Amino acid sequence: MPSDRLLDDDLSLGKGLRDRVVVVTGASSGIGRETALLFERVGARVFATSGDRTGLDALAQQMNDPSRHYFHSADLASTQACEGIIARAIDHFGEIFVLAHVAGALIRKPLFEVTESDWDYQQDVNLRSGFFLNRAACRAMVDAKIPGRIINFTSTSWMMGPLNGSDAYVAAKGGVVSMNRGFARQFGQYGIRVNVIAPGQVNTPMQHVDNDPALVAAAAASCPLGRMGEPDELARVVVFIASDQASFVHGATINVSGGILLY
């Protein structure tokens, strides 16, 4: 059962989330997995989705009561699959209250080696998927008169610029910020709060794939806190934004970088 400390106090992290339906993308690893687990801890019902079926099965094993949740494999590079995620969640649970779009994809290559397919895939997963997921979720919330929450993910690199072969990824993440502002402007009138989180260097599988360990260590050392963030530290921010505690947080790009981006 969820901890009373996380649920019932006026200052609790999960205020207003008990039995609410939360869609979490990228739920098989990293920030997405920790987000799904924390939403369960505060009493929400989780629709966890990822392209990694094995990772989803492992997530189900980590949950206290997987029967309360739903685990759905989907390819976010497909527009049809993105819209299908929201439809499937509503078919199973009857409604959705939160979309936490955590999933992302990074193909590290020097700029002159980036192919058209590399570019297209990273735009599809990092930007296009967000548009169609956000749109489908907002439509469902408006139709059901649910003042829900949309939480997207960008990166501090949207302001700082690309490093270590991340040019295509960063271009998409800049688009996510603009997209988020558009949805926030249009759907605030329905009570739907739309925000985007900008993580800095976080200790996730994506951080280490095709990356020089020396560059990873240098990135951690460059942070004023002297370390990378951990996935659960980002998950706590997601749950806070989704909760009633953040009732006046809307249209924001939230810097969670340990000070690697200062402004």
PDB file of C-alpha atoms in Angstrom:
ATOM      1  CA  MET A   1       0.000   0.000   0.000  1.00  0.00           C
ATOM      2  CA  PRO A   2       1.186   3.570  -0.594  1.00  0.00           C
ATOM      3  CA  SER A   3       2.817   5.321   2.333  1.00  0.00           C
ATOM      4  CA  ASP A   4       0.472   7.689   4.188  1.00  0.00           C
ATOM      5  CA  ARG A   5       3.372  10.118   4.359  1.00  0.00           C
ATOM      6  CA  LEU A   6       3.373  10.324   0.557  1.00  0.00           C
ATOM      7  CA  LEU A   7      -0.394  10.620   0.216  1.00  0.00           C
ATOM      8  CA  ASP A   8      -2.460  12.090   2.965  1.00  0.00           C
ATOM      9  CA  ASP A   9      -0.696  15.139   4.354  1.00  0.00           C
ATOM     10  CA  ASP A  10      -1.399  18.601   2.942  1.00  0.00           C
ATOM     11  CA  LEU A  11       2.319  18.779   2.209  1.00  0.00           C
ATOM     12  CA  SER A  12       2.590  15.271   0.754  1.00  0.00           C
ATOM     13  CA  LEU A  13       4.321  14.681  -2.558  1.00  0.00           C
ATOM     14  CA  GLY A  14       1.396  12.757  -4.018  1.00  0.00           C
ATOM     15  CA  LYS A  15      -1.468  15.029  -3.011  1.00  0.00           C
ATOM     16  CA  GLY A  16      -4.409  14.521  -5.362  1.00  0.00           C
ATOM     17  CA  LEU A  17      -2.966  11.507  -7.198  1.00  0.00           C
ATOM     18  CA  ARG A  18      -4.511   8.570  -5.346  1.00  0.00           C
ATOM     19  CA  ASP A  19      -6.269   6.281  -7.876  1.00  0.00           C
ATOM     20  CA  ARG A  20      -5.604   8.730 -10.717  1.00  0.00           C
ATOM     21  CA  VAL A  21      -4.551   7.258 -14.075  1.00  0.00           C
ATOM     22  CA  VAL A  22      -1.067   8.214 -15.222  1.00  0.00           C
ATOM     23  CA  VAL A  23       0.465   7.396 -18.614  1.00  0.00           C
ATOM     24  CA  VAL A  24       4.265   7.143 -18.438  1.00  0.00           C
ATOM     25  CA  THR A  25       6.300   6.732 -21.627  1.00  0.00           C
ATOM     26  CA  GLY A  26       9.845   5.401 -21.564  1.00  0.00           C
ATOM     27  CA  ALA A  27       8.865   3.413 -18.490  1.00  0.00           C
ATOM     28  CA  SER A  28      11.243   0.492 -19.024  1.00  0.00           C
ATOM     29  CA  SER A  29      14.402   2.228 -17.779  1.00  0.00           C
ATOM     30  CA  GLY A  30      15.999   5.347 -16.366  1.00  0.00           C
ATOM     31  CA  ILE A  31      13.841   8.321 -15.449  1.00  0.00           C
ATOM     32  CA  GLY A  32      10.712   6.730 -16.905  1.00  0.00           C
ATOM     33  CA  ARG A  33      11.028   3.611 -14.762  1.00  0.00           C
ATOM     34  CA  GLU A  34      11.622   5.596 -11.576  1.00  0.00           C
ATOM     35  CA  THR A  35       8.686   7.856 -12.454  1.00  0.00           C
ATOM     36  CA  ALA A  36       6.353   4.889 -12.911  1.00  0.00           C
ATOM     37  CA  LEU A  37       7.485   3.375  -9.611  1.00  0.00           C
ATOM     38  CA  LEU A  38       7.018   6.623  -7.715  1.00  0.00           C
ATOM     39  CA  PHE A  39       3.560   7.201  -9.157  1.00  0.00           C
ATOM     40  CA  GLU A  40       2.642   3.745  -7.848  1.00  0.00           C
ATOM     41  CA  ARG A  41       3.999   4.665  -4.414  1.00  0.00           C
ATOM     42  CA  VAL A  42       1.733   7.711  -4.214  1.00  0.00           C
ATOM     43  CA  GLY A  43      -1.316   5.614  -5.105  1.00  0.00           C
ATOM     44  CA  ALA A  44      -1.769   6.331  -8.815  1.00  0.00           C
ATOM     45  CA  ARG A  45      -2.675   3.720 -11.408  1.00  0.00           C
ATOM     46  CA  VAL A  46       0.052   3.559 -14.041  1.00  0.00           C
ATOM     47  CA  PHE A  47      -0.215   2.898 -17.764  1.00  0.00           C
ATOM     48  CA  ALA A  48       3.449   2.164 -18.459  1.00  0.00           C
ATOM     49  CA  THR A  49       4.625   2.127 -22.054  1.00  0.00           C
ATOM     50  CA  SER A  50       7.935   1.528 -23.817  1.00  0.00           C
ATOM     51  CA  GLY A  51       9.330  -0.149 -26.908  1.00  0.00           C
ATOM     52  CA  ASP A  52      11.281  -2.488 -24.607  1.00  0.00           C
ATOM     53  CA  ARG A  53       8.972  -5.339 -23.632  1.00  0.00           C
ATOM     54  CA  THR A  54      11.608  -7.008 -21.473  1.00  0.00           C
ATOM     55  CA  GLY A  55      12.113  -3.780 -19.551  1.00  0.00           C
ATOM     56  CA  LEU A  56       8.371  -3.434 -19.000  1.00  0.00           C
ATOM     57  CA  ASP A  57       8.208  -6.982 -17.656  1.00  0.00           C
ATOM     58  CA  ALA A  58      11.017  -6.123 -15.237  1.00  0.00           C
ATOM     59  CA  LEU A  59       9.133  -2.986 -14.163  1.00  0.00           C
ATOM     60  CA  ALA A  60       6.042  -5.053 -13.427  1.00  0.00           C
ATOM     61  CA  GLN A  61       8.144  -7.266 -11.156  1.00  0.00           C
ATOM     62  CA  GLN A  62       9.306  -4.189  -9.225  1.00  0.00           C
ATOM     63  CA  MET A  63       5.807  -2.881  -8.561  1.00  0.00           C
ATOM     64  CA  ASN A  64       4.019  -3.710  -5.336  1.00  0.00           C
ATOM     65  CA  ASP A  65       0.723  -4.552  -7.062  1.00  0.00           C
ATOM     66  CA  PRO A  66       1.147  -4.867 -10.848  1.00  0.00           C
ATOM     67  CA  SER A  67      -2.514  -5.884 -11.212  1.00  0.00           C
ATOM     68  CA  ARG A  68      -3.484  -2.219 -10.660  1.00  0.00           C
ATOM     69  CA  HIS A  69      -1.417  -1.119 -13.628  1.00  0.00           C
ATOM     70  CA  TYR A  70      -1.081  -1.782 -17.363  1.00  0.00           C
ATOM     71  CA  PHE A  71       2.088  -2.459 -19.363  1.00  0.00           C
ATOM     72  CA  HIS A  72       1.966  -1.617 -23.056  1.00  0.00           C
ATOM     73  CA  SER A  73       4.672  -2.021 -25.693  1.00  0.00           C
ATOM     74  CA  ALA A  74       4.667   0.677 -28.399  1.00  0.00           C
ATOM     75  CA  ASP A  75       7.020   2.272 -30.937  1.00  0.00           C
ATOM     76  CA  LEU A  76       6.985   6.034 -30.442  1.00  0.00           C
ATOM     77  CA  ALA A  77       8.428   6.571 -33.915  1.00  0.00           C
ATOM     78  CA  SER A  78       4.928   5.699 -35.192  1.00  0.00           C
ATOM     79  CA  THR A  79       2.241   8.396 -35.072  1.00  0.00           C
ATOM     80  CA  GLN A  80      -0.452   5.720 -35.051  1.00  0.00           C
ATOM     81  CA  ALA A  81       1.187   4.031 -32.067  1.00  0.00           C
ATOM     82  CA  CYS A  82       1.370   7.338 -30.166  1.00  0.00           C
ATOM     83  CA  GLU A  83      -2.317   8.025 -30.608  1.00  0.00           C
ATOM     84  CA  GLY A  84      -3.011   4.376 -29.810  1.00  0.00           C
ATOM     85  CA  ILE A  85      -1.312   4.695 -26.418  1.00  0.00           C
ATOM     86  CA  ILE A  86      -3.867   7.231 -25.236  1.00  0.00           C
ATOM     87  CA  ALA A  87      -6.754   5.267 -26.744  1.00  0.00           C
ATOM     88  CA  ARG A  88      -5.597   2.038 -25.087  1.00  0.00           C
ATOM     89  CA  ALA A  89      -5.172   3.739 -21.712  1.00  0.00           C
ATOM     90  CA  ILE A  90      -8.724   5.094 -21.885  1.00  0.00           C
ATOM     91  CA  ASP A  91     -10.087   1.737 -23.044  1.00  0.00           C
ATOM     92  CA  HIS A  92      -8.468   0.042 -20.056  1.00  0.00           C
ATOM     93  CA  PHE A  93      -8.931   2.622 -17.282  1.00  0.00           C
ATOM     94  CA  GLY A  94     -11.797   4.777 -18.584  1.00  0.00           C
ATOM     95  CA  GLU A  95      -9.862   8.067 -18.474  1.00  0.00           C
ATOM     96  CA  ILE A  96      -6.415   9.584 -18.053  1.00  0.00           C
ATOM     97  CA  PHE A  97      -5.344  12.309 -15.650  1.00  0.00           C
ATOM     98  CA  VAL A  98      -1.602  12.634 -16.306  1.00  0.00           C
ATOM     99  CA  LEU A  99       0.612  12.158 -19.339  1.00  0.00           C
ATOM    100  CA  ALA A 100       4.284  11.993 -18.339  1.00  0.00           C
ATOM    101  CA  HIS A 101       6.114  11.807 -21.651  1.00  0.00           C
ATOM    102  CA  VAL A 102       9.588  10.801 -20.535  1.00  0.00           C
ATOM    103  CA  ALA A 103      10.773   8.691 -23.483  1.00  0.00           C
ATOM    104  CA  GLY A 104      13.615   9.891 -25.665  1.00  0.00           C
ATOM    105  CA  ALA A 105      16.196   8.645 -28.150  1.00  0.00           C
ATOM    106  CA  LEU A 106      19.775   9.740 -28.813  1.00  0.00           C
ATOM    107  CA  ILE A 107      22.061   8.555 -31.623  1.00  0.00           C
ATOM    108  CA  ARG A 108      25.522   9.975 -30.961  1.00  0.00           C
ATOM    109  CA  LYS A 109      27.391  10.789 -34.167  1.00  0.00           C
ATOM    110  CA  PRO A 110      29.663  13.561 -35.393  1.00  0.00           C
ATOM    111  CA  LEU A 111      27.609  16.104 -37.306  1.00  0.00           C
ATOM    112  CA  PHE A 112      28.992  15.130 -40.731  1.00  0.00           C
ATOM    113  CA  GLU A 113      28.121  11.468 -40.120  1.00  0.00           C
ATOM    114  CA  VAL A 114      24.445  12.000 -39.212  1.00  0.00           C
ATOM    115  CA  THR A 115      22.272  10.290 -41.827  1.00  0.00           C
ATOM    116  CA  GLU A 116      18.773  11.255 -42.863  1.00  0.00           C
ATOM    117  CA  SER A 117      17.398   8.211 -41.054  1.00  0.00           C
ATOM    118  CA  ASP A 118      19.327   9.182 -37.884  1.00  0.00           C
ATOM    119  CA  TRP A 119      17.802  12.654 -38.087  1.00  0.00           C
ATOM    120  CA  ASP A 120      14.277  11.423 -38.799  1.00  0.00           C
ATOM    121  CA  TYR A 121      14.279   8.836 -36.008  1.00  0.00           C
ATOM    122  CA  GLN A 122      15.376  11.341 -33.373  1.00  0.00           C
ATOM    123  CA  GLN A 123      12.819  13.917 -34.519  1.00  0.00           C
ATOM    124  CA  ASP A 124      10.109  11.239 -34.502  1.00  0.00           C
ATOM    125  CA  VAL A 125      10.815   9.906 -31.005  1.00  0.00           C
ATOM    126  CA  ASN A 126      11.830  13.160 -29.312  1.00  0.00           C
ATOM    127  CA  LEU A 127       9.492  15.685 -30.938  1.00  0.00           C
ATOM    128  CA  ARG A 128       6.800  14.293 -33.199  1.00  0.00           C
ATOM    129  CA  SER A 129       5.716  11.675 -30.658  1.00  0.00           C
ATOM    130  CA  GLY A 130       5.232  14.432 -28.090  1.00  0.00           C
ATOM    131  CA  PHE A 131       2.963  16.427 -30.361  1.00  0.00           C
ATOM    132  CA  PHE A 132       0.653  13.523 -31.127  1.00  0.00           C
ATOM    133  CA  LEU A 133       0.656  12.168 -27.559  1.00  0.00           C
ATOM    134  CA  ASN A 134      -0.022  15.635 -26.141  1.00  0.00           C
ATOM    135  CA  ARG A 135      -2.777  16.289 -28.647  1.00  0.00           C
ATOM    136  CA  ALA A 136      -4.515  12.966 -28.040  1.00  0.00           C
ATOM    137  CA  ALA A 137      -4.251  13.363 -24.261  1.00  0.00           C
ATOM    138  CA  CYS A 138      -5.541  16.947 -24.303  1.00  0.00           C
ATOM    139  CA  ARG A 139      -8.444  15.995 -26.553  1.00  0.00           C
ATOM    140  CA  ALA A 140      -9.409  13.180 -24.172  1.00  0.00           C
ATOM    141  CA  MET A 141      -9.144  15.457 -21.130  1.00  0.00           C
ATOM    142  CA  VAL A 142     -11.207  18.214 -22.741  1.00  0.00           C
ATOM    143  CA  ASP A 143     -13.878  15.752 -23.886  1.00  0.00           C
ATOM    144  CA  ALA A 144     -14.100  14.227 -20.391  1.00  0.00           C
ATOM    145  CA  LYS A 145     -13.854  17.636 -18.665  1.00  0.00           C
ATOM    146  CA  ILE A 146     -10.800  16.444 -16.730  1.00  0.00           C
ATOM    147  CA  PRO A 147      -8.348  19.180 -15.617  1.00  0.00           C
ATOM    148  CA  GLY A 148      -5.368  16.952 -16.231  1.00  0.00           C
ATOM    149  CA  ARG A 149      -1.624  17.380 -16.414  1.00  0.00           C
ATOM    150  CA  ILE A 150       0.839  17.060 -19.292  1.00  0.00           C
ATOM    151  CA  ILE A 151       4.528  16.742 -18.424  1.00  0.00           C
ATOM    152  CA  ASN A 152       7.055  16.689 -21.258  1.00  0.00           C
ATOM    153  CA  PHE A 153      10.827  16.278 -21.251  1.00  0.00           C
ATOM    154  CA  THR A 154      13.422  18.383 -23.015  1.00  0.00           C
ATOM    155  CA  SER A 155      17.091  18.794 -22.023  1.00  0.00           C
ATOM    156  CA  THR A 156      19.222  21.646 -20.764  1.00  0.00           C
ATOM    157  CA  SER A 157      20.960  21.343 -24.132  1.00  0.00           C
ATOM    158  CA  TRP A 158      17.984  23.097 -25.734  1.00  0.00           C
ATOM    159  CA  MET A 159      19.591  26.277 -24.337  1.00  0.00           C
ATOM    160  CA  MET A 160      23.240  25.248 -24.077  1.00  0.00           C
ATOM    161  CA  GLY A 161      23.645  23.628 -27.490  1.00  0.00           C
ATOM    162  CA  PRO A 162      24.774  20.129 -28.511  1.00  0.00           C
ATOM    163  CA  LEU A 163      27.770  18.232 -27.131  1.00  0.00           C
ATOM    164  CA  ASN A 164      29.392  14.929 -28.075  1.00  0.00           C
ATOM    165  CA  GLY A 165      27.476  14.197 -31.277  1.00  0.00           C
ATOM    166  CA  SER A 166      23.994  15.148 -30.088  1.00  0.00           C
ATOM    167  CA  ASP A 167      23.111  17.716 -32.788  1.00  0.00           C
ATOM    168  CA  ALA A 168      19.946  16.012 -34.085  1.00  0.00           C
ATOM    169  CA  TYR A 169      18.777  15.188 -30.562  1.00  0.00           C
ATOM    170  CA  VAL A 170      19.209  18.768 -29.367  1.00  0.00           C
ATOM    171  CA  ALA A 171      17.374  20.181 -32.384  1.00  0.00           C
ATOM    172  CA  ALA A 172      14.375  18.045 -31.440  1.00  0.00           C
ATOM    173  CA  LYS A 173      14.588  19.003 -27.769  1.00  0.00           C
ATOM    174  CA  GLY A 174      14.480  22.684 -28.687  1.00  0.00           C
ATOM    175  CA  GLY A 175      11.282  21.949 -30.571  1.00  0.00           C
ATOM    176  CA  VAL A 176       9.804  20.282 -27.490  1.00  0.00           C
ATOM    177  CA  VAL A 177      10.058  23.545 -25.537  1.00  0.00           C
ATOM    178  CA  SER A 178       8.206  25.489 -28.234  1.00  0.00           C
ATOM    179  CA  MET A 179       5.606  22.735 -28.571  1.00  0.00           C
ATOM    180  CA  ASN A 180       5.049  22.712 -24.804  1.00  0.00           C
ATOM    181  CA  ARG A 181       4.423  26.464 -24.796  1.00  0.00           C
ATOM    182  CA  GLY A 182       1.846  26.107 -27.547  1.00  0.00           C
ATOM    183  CA  PHE A 183      -0.091  23.420 -25.675  1.00  0.00           C
ATOM    184  CA  ALA A 184       0.137  25.391 -22.425  1.00  0.00           C
ATOM    185  CA  ARG A 185      -1.263  28.501 -24.077  1.00  0.00           C
ATOM    186  CA  GLN A 186      -4.167  26.648 -25.690  1.00  0.00           C
ATOM    187  CA  PHE A 187      -5.230  24.220 -22.963  1.00  0.00           C
ATOM    188  CA  GLY A 188      -4.800  26.187 -19.748  1.00  0.00           C
ATOM    189  CA  GLN A 189      -8.339  27.469 -20.233  1.00  0.00           C
ATOM    190  CA  TYR A 190      -9.562  23.905 -19.614  1.00  0.00           C
ATOM    191  CA  GLY A 191      -7.602  23.566 -16.377  1.00  0.00           C
ATOM    192  CA  ILE A 192      -5.021  21.333 -18.062  1.00  0.00           C
ATOM    193  CA  ARG A 193      -1.555  22.165 -16.768  1.00  0.00           C
ATOM    194  CA  VAL A 194       1.252  21.674 -19.302  1.00  0.00           C
ATOM    195  CA  ASN A 195       4.917  21.808 -18.289  1.00  0.00           C
ATOM    196  CA  VAL A 196       8.284  20.550 -19.509  1.00  0.00           C
ATOM    197  CA  ILE A 197      11.284  19.379 -17.491  1.00  0.00           C
ATOM    198  CA  ALA A 198      14.845  20.118 -18.647  1.00  0.00           C
ATOM    199  CA  PRO A 199      17.254  17.636 -17.027  1.00  0.00           C
ATOM    200  CA  GLY A 200      20.983  18.133 -17.019  1.00  0.00           C
ATOM    201  CA  GLN A 201      23.404  15.210 -16.882  1.00  0.00           C
ATOM    202  CA  VAL A 202      21.525  12.250 -15.385  1.00  0.00           C
ATOM    203  CA  ASN A 203      22.869   8.765 -14.703  1.00  0.00           C
ATOM    204  CA  THR A 204      20.667   6.864 -17.163  1.00  0.00           C
ATOM    205  CA  PRO A 205      21.456   4.237 -19.822  1.00  0.00           C
ATOM    206  CA  MET A 206      21.188   6.951 -22.506  1.00  0.00           C
ATOM    207  CA  GLN A 207      24.000   8.880 -20.809  1.00  0.00           C
ATOM    208  CA  HIS A 208      26.432   6.005 -21.287  1.00  0.00           C
ATOM    209  CA  VAL A 209      25.499   4.509 -24.686  1.00  0.00           C
ATOM    210  CA  ASP A 210      28.148   5.291 -27.343  1.00  0.00           C
ATOM    211  CA  ASN A 211      29.729   7.824 -25.017  1.00  0.00           C
ATOM    212  CA  ASP A 212      33.356   8.065 -23.931  1.00  0.00           C
ATOM    213  CA  PRO A 213      33.561   7.319 -20.177  1.00  0.00           C
ATOM    214  CA  ALA A 214      36.035  10.184 -19.828  1.00  0.00           C
ATOM    215  CA  LEU A 215      33.471  12.572 -21.316  1.00  0.00           C
ATOM    216  CA  VAL A 216      30.806  11.236 -18.954  1.00  0.00           C
ATOM    217  CA  ALA A 217      33.115  11.853 -15.990  1.00  0.00           C
ATOM    218  CA  ALA A 218      33.945  15.332 -17.257  1.00  0.00           C
ATOM    219  CA  ALA A 219      30.250  16.154 -17.631  1.00  0.00           C
ATOM    220  CA  ALA A 220      29.602  15.101 -14.040  1.00  0.00           C
ATOM    221  CA  ALA A 221      32.566  17.124 -12.805  1.00  0.00           C
ATOM    222  CA  SER A 222      31.367  20.219 -14.670  1.00  0.00           C
ATOM    223  CA  CYS A 223      28.168  20.312 -12.618  1.00  0.00           C
ATOM    224  CA  PRO A 224      28.381  22.749  -9.678  1.00  0.00           C
ATOM    225  CA  LEU A 225      27.131  19.952  -7.419  1.00  0.00           C
ATOM    226  CA  GLY A 226      30.007  17.787  -8.657  1.00  0.00           C
ATOM    227  CA  ARG A 227      27.912  14.839  -9.771  1.00  0.00           C
ATOM    228  CA  MET A 228      25.222  13.648 -12.135  1.00  0.00           C
ATOM    229  CA  GLY A 229      21.604  13.541 -11.150  1.00  0.00           C
ATOM    230  CA  GLU A 230      19.931  10.218 -10.431  1.00  0.00           C
ATOM    231  CA  PRO A 231      16.711   9.103 -12.161  1.00  0.00           C
ATOM    232  CA  ASP A 232      14.700   9.104  -8.940  1.00  0.00           C
ATOM    233  CA  GLU A 233      15.575  12.787  -8.390  1.00  0.00           C
ATOM    234  CA  LEU A 234      13.877  13.632 -11.682  1.00  0.00           C
ATOM    235  CA  ALA A 235      10.950  11.334 -10.878  1.00  0.00           C
ATOM    236  CA  ARG A 236      10.206  13.322  -7.729  1.00  0.00           C
ATOM    237  CA  VAL A 237       9.945  16.502  -9.794  1.00  0.00           C
ATOM    238  CA  VAL A 238       7.527  14.808 -12.222  1.00  0.00           C
ATOM    239  CA  VAL A 239       5.254  13.639  -9.409  1.00  0.00           C
ATOM    240  CA  PHE A 240       5.367  17.051  -7.734  1.00  0.00           C
ATOM    241  CA  ILE A 241       4.305  18.790 -10.965  1.00  0.00           C
ATOM    242  CA  ALA A 242       1.500  16.268 -11.433  1.00  0.00           C
ATOM    243  CA  SER A 243       0.243  16.716  -7.874  1.00  0.00           C
ATOM    244  CA  ASP A 244      -2.050  19.341  -6.403  1.00  0.00           C
ATOM    245  CA  GLN A 245       1.027  20.891  -4.777  1.00  0.00           C
ATOM    246  CA  ALA A 246       1.928  22.429  -8.151  1.00  0.00           C
ATOM    247  CA  SER A 247      -1.541  23.818  -8.863  1.00  0.00           C
ATOM    248  CA  PHE A 248      -0.234  27.149 -10.228  1.00  0.00           C
ATOM    249  CA  VAL A 249       2.721  25.747 -12.192  1.00  0.00           C
ATOM    250  CA  HIS A 250       1.811  25.975 -15.874  1.00  0.00           C
ATOM    251  CA  GLY A 251       3.667  26.625 -19.112  1.00  0.00           C
ATOM    252  CA  ALA A 252       7.035  26.323 -17.364  1.00  0.00           C
ATOM    253  CA  THR A 253      10.341  24.910 -18.534  1.00  0.00           C
ATOM    254  CA  ILE A 254      11.739  23.521 -15.299  1.00  0.00           C
ATOM    255  CA  ASN A 255      15.517  23.353 -15.028  1.00  0.00           C
ATOM    256  CA  VAL A 256      16.572  20.269 -13.012  1.00  0.00           C
ATOM    257  CA  SER A 257      20.274  20.214 -13.746  1.00  0.00           C
ATOM    258  CA  GLY A 258      22.184  20.573 -10.496  1.00  0.00           C
ATOM    259  CA  GLY A 259      23.282  23.979 -11.716  1.00  0.00           C
ATOM    260  CA  ILE A 260      24.893  22.878 -14.982  1.00  0.00           C
ATOM    261  CA  LEU A 261      22.548  25.390 -16.609  1.00  0.00           C
ATOM    262  CA  LEU A 262      22.389  28.680 -14.726  1.00  0.00           C
ATOM    263  CA  TYR A 263      20.028  31.492 -15.666  1.00  0.00           C
TER     264      TYR A 263
END
